[in-house]
PDB file of C-alpha atoms and ligand atoms in Angstrom:
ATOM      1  CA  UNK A   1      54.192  -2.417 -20.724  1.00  0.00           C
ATOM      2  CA  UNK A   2      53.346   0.328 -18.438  1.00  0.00           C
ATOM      3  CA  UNK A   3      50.691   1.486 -20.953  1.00  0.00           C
ATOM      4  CA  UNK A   4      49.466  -1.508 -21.095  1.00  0.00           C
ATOM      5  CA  UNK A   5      48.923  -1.693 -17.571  1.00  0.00           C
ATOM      6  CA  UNK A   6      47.493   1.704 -17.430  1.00  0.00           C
ATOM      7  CA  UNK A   7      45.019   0.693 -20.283  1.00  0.00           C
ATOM      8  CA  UNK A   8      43.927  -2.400 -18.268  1.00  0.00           C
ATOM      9  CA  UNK A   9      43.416  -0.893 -14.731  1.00  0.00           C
ATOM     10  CA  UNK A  10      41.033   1.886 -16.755  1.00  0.00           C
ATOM     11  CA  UNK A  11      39.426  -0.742 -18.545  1.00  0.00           C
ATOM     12  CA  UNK A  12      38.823  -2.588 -15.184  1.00  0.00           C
ATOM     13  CA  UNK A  13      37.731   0.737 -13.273  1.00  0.00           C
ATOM     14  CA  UNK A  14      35.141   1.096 -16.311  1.00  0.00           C
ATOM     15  CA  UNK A  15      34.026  -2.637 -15.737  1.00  0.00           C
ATOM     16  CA  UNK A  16      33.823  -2.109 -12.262  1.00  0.00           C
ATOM     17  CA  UNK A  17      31.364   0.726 -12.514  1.00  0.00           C
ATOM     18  CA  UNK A  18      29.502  -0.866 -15.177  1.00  0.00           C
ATOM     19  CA  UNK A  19      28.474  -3.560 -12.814  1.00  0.00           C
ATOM     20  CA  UNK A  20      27.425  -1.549 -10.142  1.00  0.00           C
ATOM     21  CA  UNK A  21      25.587  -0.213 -12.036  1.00  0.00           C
ATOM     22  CA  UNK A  22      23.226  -3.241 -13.347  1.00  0.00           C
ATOM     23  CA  UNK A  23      23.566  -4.644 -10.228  1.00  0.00           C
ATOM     24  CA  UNK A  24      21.923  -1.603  -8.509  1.00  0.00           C
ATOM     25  CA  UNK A  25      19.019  -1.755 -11.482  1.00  0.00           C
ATOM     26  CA  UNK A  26      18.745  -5.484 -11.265  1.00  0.00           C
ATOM     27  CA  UNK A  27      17.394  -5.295  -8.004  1.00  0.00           C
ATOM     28  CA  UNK A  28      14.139  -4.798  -9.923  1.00  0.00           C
ATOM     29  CA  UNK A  29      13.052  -5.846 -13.613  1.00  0.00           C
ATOM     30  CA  UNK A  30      11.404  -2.777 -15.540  1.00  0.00           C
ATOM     31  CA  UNK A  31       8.604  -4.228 -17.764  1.00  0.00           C
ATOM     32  CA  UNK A  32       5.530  -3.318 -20.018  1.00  0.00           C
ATOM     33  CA  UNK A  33       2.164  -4.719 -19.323  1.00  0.00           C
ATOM     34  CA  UNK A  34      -0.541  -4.259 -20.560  1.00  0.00           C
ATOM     35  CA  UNK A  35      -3.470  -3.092 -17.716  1.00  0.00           C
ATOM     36  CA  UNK A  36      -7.161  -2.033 -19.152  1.00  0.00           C
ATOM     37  CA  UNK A  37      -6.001  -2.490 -22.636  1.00  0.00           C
ATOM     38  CA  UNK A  38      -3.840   0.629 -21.717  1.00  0.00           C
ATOM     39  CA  UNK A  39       0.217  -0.243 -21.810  1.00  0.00           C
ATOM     40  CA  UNK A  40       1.892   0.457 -18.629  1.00  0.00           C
ATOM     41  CA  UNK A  41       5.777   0.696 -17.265  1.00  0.00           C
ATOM     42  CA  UNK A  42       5.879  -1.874 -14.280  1.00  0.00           C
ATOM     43  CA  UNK A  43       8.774  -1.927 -11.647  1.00  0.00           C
ATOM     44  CA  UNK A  44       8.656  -5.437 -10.473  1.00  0.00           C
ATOM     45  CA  UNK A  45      11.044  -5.609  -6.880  1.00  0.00           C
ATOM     46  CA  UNK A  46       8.418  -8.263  -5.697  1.00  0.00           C
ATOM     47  CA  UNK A  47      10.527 -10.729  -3.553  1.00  0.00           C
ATOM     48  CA  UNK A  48      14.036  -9.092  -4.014  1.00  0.00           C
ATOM     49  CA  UNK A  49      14.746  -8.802   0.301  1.00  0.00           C
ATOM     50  CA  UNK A  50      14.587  -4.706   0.161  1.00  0.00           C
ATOM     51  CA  UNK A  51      14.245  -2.927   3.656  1.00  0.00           C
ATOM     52  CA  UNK A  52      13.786   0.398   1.898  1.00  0.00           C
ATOM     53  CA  UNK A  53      11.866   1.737  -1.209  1.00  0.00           C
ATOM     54  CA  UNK A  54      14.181   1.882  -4.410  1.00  0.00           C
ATOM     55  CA  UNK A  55      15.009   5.351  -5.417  1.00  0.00           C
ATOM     56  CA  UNK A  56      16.961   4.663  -8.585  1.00  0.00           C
ATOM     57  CA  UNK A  57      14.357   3.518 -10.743  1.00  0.00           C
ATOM     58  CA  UNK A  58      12.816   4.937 -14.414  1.00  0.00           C
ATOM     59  CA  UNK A  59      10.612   8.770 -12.887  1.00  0.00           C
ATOM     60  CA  UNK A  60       7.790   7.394 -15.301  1.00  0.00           C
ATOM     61  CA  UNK A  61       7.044   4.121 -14.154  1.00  0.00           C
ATOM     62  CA  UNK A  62       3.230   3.552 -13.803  1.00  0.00           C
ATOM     63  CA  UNK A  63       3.179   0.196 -11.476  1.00  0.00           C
ATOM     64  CA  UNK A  64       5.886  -0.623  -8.739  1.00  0.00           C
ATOM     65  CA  UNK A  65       5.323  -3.688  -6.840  1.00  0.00           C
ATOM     66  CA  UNK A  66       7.485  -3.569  -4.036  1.00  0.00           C
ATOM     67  CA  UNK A  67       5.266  -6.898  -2.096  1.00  0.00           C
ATOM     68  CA  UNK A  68       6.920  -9.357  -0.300  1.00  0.00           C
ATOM     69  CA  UNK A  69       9.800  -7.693   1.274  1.00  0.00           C
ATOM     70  CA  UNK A  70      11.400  -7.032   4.170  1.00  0.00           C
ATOM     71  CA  UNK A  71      10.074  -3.197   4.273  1.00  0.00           C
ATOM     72  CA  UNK A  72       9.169  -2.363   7.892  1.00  0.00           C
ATOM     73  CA  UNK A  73       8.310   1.385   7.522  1.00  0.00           C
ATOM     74  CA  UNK A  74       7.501   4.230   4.788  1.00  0.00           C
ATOM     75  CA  UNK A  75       8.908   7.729   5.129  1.00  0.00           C
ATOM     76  CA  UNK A  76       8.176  10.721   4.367  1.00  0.00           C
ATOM     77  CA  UNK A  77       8.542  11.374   0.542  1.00  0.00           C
ATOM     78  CA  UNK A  78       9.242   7.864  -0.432  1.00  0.00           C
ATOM     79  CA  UNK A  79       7.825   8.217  -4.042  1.00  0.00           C
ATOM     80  CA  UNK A  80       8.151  11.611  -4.886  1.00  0.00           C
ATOM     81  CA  UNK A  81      10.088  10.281  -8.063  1.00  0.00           C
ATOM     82  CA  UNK A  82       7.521   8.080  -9.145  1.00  0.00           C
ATOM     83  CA  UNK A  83       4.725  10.786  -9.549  1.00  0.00           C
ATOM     84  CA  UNK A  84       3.322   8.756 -12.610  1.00  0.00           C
ATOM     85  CA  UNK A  85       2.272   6.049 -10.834  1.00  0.00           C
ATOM     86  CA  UNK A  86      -0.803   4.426 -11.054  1.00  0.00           C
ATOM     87  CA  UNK A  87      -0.981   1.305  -8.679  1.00  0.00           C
ATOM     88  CA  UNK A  88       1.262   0.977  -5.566  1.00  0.00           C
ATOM     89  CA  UNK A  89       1.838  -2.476  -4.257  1.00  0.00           C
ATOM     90  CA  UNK A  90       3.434  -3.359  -0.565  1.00  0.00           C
ATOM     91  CA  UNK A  91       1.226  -6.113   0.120  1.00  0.00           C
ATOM     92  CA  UNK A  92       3.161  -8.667   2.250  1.00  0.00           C
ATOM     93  CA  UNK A  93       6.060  -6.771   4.039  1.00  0.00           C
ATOM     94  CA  UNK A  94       6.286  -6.023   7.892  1.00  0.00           C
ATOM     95  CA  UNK A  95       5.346  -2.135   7.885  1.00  0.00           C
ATOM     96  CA  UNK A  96       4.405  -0.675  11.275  1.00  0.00           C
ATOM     97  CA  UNK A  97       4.608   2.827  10.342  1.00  0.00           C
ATOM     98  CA  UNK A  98       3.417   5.448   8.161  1.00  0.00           C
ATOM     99  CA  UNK A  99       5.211   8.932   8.195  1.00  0.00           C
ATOM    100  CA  UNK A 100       2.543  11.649   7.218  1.00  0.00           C
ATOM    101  CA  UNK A 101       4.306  12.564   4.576  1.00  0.00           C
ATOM    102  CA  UNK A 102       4.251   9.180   2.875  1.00  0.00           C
ATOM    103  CA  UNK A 103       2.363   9.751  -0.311  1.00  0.00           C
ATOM    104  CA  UNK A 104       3.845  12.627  -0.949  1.00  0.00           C
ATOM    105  CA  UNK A 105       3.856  13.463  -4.969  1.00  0.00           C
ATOM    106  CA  UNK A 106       1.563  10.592  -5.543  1.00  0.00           C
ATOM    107  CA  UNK A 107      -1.688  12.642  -7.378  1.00  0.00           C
ATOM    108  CA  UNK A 108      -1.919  10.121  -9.970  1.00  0.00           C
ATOM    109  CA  UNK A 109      -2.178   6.891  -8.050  1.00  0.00           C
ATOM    110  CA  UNK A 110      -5.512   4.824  -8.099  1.00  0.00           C
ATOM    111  CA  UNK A 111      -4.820   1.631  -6.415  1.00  0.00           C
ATOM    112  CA  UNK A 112      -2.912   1.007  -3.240  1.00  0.00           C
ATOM    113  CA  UNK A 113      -2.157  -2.510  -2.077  1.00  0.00           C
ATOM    114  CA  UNK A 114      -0.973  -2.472   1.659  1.00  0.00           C
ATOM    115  CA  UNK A 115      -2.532  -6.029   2.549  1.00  0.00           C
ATOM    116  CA  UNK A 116      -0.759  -8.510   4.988  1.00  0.00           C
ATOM    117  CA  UNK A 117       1.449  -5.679   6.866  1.00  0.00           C
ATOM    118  CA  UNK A 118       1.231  -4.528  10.614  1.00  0.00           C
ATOM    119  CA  UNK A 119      -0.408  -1.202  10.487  1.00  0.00           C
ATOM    120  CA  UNK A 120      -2.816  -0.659  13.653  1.00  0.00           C
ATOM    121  CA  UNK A 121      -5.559   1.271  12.829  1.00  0.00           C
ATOM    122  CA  UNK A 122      -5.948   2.190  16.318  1.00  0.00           C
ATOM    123  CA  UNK A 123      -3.033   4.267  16.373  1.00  0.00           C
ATOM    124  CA  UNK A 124      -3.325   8.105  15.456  1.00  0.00           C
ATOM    125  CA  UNK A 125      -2.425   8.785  11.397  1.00  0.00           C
ATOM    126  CA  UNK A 126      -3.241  12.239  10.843  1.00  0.00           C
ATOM    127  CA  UNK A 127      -5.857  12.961   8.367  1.00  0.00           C
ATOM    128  CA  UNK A 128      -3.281  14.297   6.087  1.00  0.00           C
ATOM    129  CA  UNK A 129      -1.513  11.430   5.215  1.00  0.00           C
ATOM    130  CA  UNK A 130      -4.078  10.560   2.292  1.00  0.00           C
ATOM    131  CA  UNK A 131      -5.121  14.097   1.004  1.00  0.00           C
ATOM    132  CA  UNK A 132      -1.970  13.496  -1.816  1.00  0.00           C
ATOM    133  CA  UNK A 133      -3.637  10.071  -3.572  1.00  0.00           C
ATOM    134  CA  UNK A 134      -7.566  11.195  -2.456  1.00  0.00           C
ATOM    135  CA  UNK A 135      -8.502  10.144  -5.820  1.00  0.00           C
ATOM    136  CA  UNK A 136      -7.424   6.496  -4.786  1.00  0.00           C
ATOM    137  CA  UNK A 137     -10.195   4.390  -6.206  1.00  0.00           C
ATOM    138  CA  UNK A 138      -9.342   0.621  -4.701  1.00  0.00           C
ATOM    139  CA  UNK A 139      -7.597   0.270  -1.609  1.00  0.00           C
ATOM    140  CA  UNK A 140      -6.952  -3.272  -0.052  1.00  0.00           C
ATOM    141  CA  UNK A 141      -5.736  -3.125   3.931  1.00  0.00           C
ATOM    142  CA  UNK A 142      -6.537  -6.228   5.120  1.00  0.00           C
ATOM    143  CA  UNK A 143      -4.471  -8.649   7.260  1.00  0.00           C
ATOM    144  CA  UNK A 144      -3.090  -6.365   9.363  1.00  0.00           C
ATOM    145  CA  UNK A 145      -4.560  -5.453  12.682  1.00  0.00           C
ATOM    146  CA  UNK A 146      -2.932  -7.413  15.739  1.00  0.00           C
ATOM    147  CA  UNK A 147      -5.114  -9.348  17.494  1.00  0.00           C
ATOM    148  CA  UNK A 148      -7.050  -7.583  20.231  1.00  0.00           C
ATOM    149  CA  UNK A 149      -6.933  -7.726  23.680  1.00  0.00           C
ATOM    150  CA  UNK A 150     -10.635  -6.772  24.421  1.00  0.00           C
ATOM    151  CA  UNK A 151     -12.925  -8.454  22.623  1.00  0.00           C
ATOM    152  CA  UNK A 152     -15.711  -6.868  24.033  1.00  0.00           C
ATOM    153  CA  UNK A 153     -14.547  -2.872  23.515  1.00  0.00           C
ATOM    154  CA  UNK A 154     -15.705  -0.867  20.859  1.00  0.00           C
ATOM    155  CA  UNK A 155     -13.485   0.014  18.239  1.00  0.00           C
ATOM    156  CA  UNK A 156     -13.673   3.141  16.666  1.00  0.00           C
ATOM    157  CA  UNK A 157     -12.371   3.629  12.766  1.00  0.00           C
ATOM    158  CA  UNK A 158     -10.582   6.738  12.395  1.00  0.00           C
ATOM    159  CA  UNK A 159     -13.273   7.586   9.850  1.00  0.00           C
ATOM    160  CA  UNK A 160     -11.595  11.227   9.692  1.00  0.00           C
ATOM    161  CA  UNK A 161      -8.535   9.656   8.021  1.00  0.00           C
ATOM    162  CA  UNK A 162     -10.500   7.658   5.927  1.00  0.00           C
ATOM    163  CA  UNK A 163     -13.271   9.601   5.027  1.00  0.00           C
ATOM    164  CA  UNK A 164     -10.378  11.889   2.704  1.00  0.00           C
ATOM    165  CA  UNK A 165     -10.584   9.258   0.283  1.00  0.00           C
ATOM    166  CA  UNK A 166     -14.047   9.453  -1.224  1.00  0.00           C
ATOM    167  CA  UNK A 167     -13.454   8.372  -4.424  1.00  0.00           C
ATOM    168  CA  UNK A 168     -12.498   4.885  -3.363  1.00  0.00           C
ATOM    169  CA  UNK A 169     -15.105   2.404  -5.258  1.00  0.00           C
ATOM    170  CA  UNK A 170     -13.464  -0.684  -3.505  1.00  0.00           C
ATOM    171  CA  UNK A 171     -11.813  -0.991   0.432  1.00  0.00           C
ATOM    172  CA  UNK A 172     -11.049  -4.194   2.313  1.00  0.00           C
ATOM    173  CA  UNK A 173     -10.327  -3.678   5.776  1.00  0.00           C
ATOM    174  CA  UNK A 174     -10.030  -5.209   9.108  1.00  0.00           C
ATOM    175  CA  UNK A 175     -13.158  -5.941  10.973  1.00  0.00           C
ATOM    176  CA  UNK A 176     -12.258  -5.776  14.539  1.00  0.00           C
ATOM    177  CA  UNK A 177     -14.795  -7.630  17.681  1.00  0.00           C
ATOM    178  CA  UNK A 178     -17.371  -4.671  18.121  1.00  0.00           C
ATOM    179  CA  UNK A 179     -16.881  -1.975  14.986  1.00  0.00           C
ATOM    180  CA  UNK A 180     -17.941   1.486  15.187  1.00  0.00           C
ATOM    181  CA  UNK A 181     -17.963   3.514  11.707  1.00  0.00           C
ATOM    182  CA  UNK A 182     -17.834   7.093  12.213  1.00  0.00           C
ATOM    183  CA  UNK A 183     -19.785   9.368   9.766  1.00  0.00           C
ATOM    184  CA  UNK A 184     -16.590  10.245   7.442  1.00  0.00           C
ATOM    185  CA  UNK A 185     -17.219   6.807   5.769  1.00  0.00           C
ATOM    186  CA  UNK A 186     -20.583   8.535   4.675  1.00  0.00           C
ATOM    187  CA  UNK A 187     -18.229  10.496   1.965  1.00  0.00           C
ATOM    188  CA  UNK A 188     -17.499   7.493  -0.145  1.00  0.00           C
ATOM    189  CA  UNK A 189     -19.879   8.239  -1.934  1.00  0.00           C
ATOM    190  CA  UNK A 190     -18.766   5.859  -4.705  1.00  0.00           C
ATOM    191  CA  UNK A 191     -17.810   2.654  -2.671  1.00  0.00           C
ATOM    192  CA  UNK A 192     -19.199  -0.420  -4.266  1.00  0.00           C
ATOM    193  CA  UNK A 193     -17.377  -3.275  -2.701  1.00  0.00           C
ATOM    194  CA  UNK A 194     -17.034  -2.971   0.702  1.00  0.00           C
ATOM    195  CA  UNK A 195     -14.566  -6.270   2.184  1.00  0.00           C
ATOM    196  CA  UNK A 196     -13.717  -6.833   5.632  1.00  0.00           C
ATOM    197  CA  UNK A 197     -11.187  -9.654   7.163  1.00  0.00           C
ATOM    198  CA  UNK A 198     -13.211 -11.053   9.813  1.00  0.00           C
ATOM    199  CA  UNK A 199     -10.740 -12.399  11.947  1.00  0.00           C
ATOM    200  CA  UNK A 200     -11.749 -11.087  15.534  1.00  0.00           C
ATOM    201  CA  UNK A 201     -15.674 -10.055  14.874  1.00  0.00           C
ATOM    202  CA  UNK A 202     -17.651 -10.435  18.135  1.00  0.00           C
ATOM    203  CA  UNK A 203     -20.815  -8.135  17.663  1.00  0.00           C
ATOM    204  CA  UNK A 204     -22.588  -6.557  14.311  1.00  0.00           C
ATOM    205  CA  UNK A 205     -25.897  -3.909  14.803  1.00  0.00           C
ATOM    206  CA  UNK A 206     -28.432  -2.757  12.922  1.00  0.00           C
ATOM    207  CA  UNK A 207     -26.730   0.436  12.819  1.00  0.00           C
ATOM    208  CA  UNK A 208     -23.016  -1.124  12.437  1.00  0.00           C
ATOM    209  CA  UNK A 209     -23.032  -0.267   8.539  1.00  0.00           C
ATOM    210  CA  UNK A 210     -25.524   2.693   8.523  1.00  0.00           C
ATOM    211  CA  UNK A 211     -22.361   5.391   7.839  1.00  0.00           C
ATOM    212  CA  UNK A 212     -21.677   3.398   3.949  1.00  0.00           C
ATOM    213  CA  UNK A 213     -23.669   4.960   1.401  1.00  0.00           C
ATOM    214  CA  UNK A 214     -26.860   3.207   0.066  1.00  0.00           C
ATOM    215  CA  UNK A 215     -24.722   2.336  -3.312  1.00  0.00           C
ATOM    216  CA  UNK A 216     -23.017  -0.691  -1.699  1.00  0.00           C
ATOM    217  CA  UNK A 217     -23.606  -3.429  -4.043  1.00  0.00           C
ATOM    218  CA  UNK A 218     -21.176  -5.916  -2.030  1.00  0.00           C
ATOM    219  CA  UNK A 219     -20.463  -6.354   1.403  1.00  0.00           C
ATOM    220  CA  UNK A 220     -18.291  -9.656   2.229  1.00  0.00           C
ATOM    221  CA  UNK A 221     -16.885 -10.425   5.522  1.00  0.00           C
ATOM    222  CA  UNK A 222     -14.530 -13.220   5.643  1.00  0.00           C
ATOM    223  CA  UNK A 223     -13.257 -15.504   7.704  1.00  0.00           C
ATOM    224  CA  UNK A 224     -10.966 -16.959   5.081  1.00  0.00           C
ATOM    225  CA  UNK A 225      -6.968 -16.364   5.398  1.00  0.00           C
ATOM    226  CA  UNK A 226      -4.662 -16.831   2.360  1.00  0.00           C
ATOM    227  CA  UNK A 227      -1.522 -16.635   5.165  1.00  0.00           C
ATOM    228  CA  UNK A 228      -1.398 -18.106   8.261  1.00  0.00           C
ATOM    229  CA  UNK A 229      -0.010 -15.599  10.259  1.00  0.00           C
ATOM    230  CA  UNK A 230       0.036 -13.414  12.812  1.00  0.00           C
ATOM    231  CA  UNK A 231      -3.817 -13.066  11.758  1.00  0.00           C
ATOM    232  CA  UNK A 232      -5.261 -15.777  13.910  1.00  0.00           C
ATOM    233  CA  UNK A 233      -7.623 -16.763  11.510  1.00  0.00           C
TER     234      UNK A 233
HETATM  235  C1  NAG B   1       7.103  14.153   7.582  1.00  0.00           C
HETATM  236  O1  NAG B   1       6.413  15.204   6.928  1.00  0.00           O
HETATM  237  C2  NAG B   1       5.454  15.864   7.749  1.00  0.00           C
HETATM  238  C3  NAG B   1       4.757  16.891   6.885  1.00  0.00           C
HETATM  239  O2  NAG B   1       4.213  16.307   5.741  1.00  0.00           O
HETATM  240  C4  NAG B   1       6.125  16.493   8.952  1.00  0.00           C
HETATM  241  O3  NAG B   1       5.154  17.073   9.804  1.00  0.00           O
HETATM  242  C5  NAG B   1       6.906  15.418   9.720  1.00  0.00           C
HETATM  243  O4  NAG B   1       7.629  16.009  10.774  1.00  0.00           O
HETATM  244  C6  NAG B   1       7.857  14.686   8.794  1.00  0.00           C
HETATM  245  N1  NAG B   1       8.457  13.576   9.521  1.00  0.00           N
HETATM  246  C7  NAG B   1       9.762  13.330   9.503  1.00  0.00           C
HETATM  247  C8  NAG B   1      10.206  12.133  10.271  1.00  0.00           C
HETATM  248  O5  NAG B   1      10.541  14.018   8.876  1.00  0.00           O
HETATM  249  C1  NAG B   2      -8.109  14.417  -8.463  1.00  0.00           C
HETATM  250  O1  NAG B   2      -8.654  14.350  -9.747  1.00  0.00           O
HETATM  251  C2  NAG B   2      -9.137  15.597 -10.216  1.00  0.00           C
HETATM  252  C3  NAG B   2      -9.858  15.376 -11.523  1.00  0.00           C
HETATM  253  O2  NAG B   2      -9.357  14.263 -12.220  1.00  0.00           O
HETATM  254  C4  NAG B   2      -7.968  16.571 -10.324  1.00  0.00           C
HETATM  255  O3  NAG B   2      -8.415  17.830 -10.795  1.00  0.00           O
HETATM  256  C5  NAG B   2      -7.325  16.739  -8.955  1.00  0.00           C
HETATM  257  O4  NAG B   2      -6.172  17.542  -9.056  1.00  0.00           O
HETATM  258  C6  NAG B   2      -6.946  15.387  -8.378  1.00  0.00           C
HETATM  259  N1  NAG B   2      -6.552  15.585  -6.979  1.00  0.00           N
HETATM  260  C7  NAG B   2      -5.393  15.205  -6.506  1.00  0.00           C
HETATM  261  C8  NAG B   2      -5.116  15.462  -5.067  1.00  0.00           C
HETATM  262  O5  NAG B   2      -4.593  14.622  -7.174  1.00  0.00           O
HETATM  263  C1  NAG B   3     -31.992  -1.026  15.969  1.00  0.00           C
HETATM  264  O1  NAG B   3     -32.476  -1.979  16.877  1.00  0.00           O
HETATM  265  C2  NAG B   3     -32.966  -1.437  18.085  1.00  0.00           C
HETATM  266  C3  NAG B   3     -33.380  -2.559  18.988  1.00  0.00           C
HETATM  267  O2  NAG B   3     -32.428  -3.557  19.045  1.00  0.00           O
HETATM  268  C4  NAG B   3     -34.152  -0.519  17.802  1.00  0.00           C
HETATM  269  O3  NAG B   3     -34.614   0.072  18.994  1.00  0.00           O
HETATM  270  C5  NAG B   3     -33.714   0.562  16.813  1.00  0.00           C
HETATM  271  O4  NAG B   3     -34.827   1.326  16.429  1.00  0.00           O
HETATM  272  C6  NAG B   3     -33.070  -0.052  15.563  1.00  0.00           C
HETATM  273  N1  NAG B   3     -32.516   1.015  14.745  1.00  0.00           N
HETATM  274  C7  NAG B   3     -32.676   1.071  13.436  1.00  0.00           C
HETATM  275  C8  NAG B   3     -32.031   2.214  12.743  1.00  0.00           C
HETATM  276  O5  NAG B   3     -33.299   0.228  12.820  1.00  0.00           O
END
């Protein structure tokens, strides 16, 4: 009887662990898709209520898609274990802060999805904080600036931030009342679609756009909100 007993509480200590377990993992589904007719690992934790990046997922996962959470910041070496990735999505969350170390590890990533967060661009990132994914090639960070207080100030992009990522072929930013683009958007070289969220735009020059190389083959500025939030629009 006592053996018995024994036997049980192990077998319930095993059983116990065993569910922690997939309930830790099931916080995200780990799935192939196919992406440019090239198969890739996917992390899906869209929707799943996480206030922090998960840390116990597959090291060569290619896509995570974290969007649509309750994530409110990113520190410093949040993906260091995911240094295959290719495409980082936390669209749709509440972040207000970037550590500089964020991207830490991140030298194979090509698309970055922080749309419809809280980021102010006005506030000083250091130029650092993108040298790790410079070879970014789309980066989408609309839907985020709060809306201004001055309509009539200039607003100054922190083009030396920026201008690290010069590979980028595709950005979609905030336009804010009366933009100024420094001269390090002059080193994306390669940017062909060029989208701004045109929420708060007051005043546009002839020299507003003069910094983006002469390769621009799209410019858009919309007006258009998929979420009515925060945004105004
Ligand atoms: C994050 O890392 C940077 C260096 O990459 C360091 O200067 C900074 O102090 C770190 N921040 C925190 C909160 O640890
Ligand atoms: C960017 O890509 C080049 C060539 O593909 C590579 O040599 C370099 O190490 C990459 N840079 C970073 C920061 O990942
Ligand atoms: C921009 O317009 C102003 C007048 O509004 C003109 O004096 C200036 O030469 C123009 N600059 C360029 C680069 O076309």
């Amino acid at each position: 009887m006592t053996r018995i007993s024994i036997y049980l509480a192990i077998v319930y200590i095993l059983t116990i662990n065993e569910c922690t377990k997939i309930f830790h993992l099931s916080d995200c589904d780990i799935k192939y898709v196919i992406k440019k007719t090239q198969e890739v690992k996917l992390a899906d934790c869209e929707n799943r209520g996480l206030n922090f990046i998960p840390q116990n997922l597959p090291g060569d996962i290619n896509v995570l898609d974290v969007s649509s959470n309750q994530l409110t910041a990113v520190e410093n070496d949040s993906f260091v274990n995911y240094k295959y990735l290719q495409e980082l999505i936390l669209g749709n969350n509440q972040i207000e802060y970037l550590a500089s170390g964020s991207f830490k590890g991140l030298y194979n990533l090509d698309t970055l999805d922080m749309s419809h967060n809280m980021l102010d661009l006005s506030k000083a990132y250091s130029a650092e904080i993108f040298v790790p994914i410079k070879n970014l090639t789309k980066f989408d960070i609309r839907s985020n600036m709060p809306q201004p207080i001055d309509f009539e100030k200039d607003f100054i992009y922190p083009d030396h931030v920026f201008g690290v990522l010069s590979e980028l072929s595709f950005l979609g930013i905030d336009m804010m009342p009366v933009p100024q683009f420094g001269s390090g958007f002059s080193q994306m070289t390669n940017l062909h679609e060029l989208h701004f969220q045109s929420c708060y735009l007051v005043s546009l020059s002839n020299t507003t756009f003069q910094a983006f190389s002469y390769f621009l083959q799209e410019l858009s500025l919309t007006k258009l909100s998929t979420k009515s939030r925060k945004d105004g629009c």
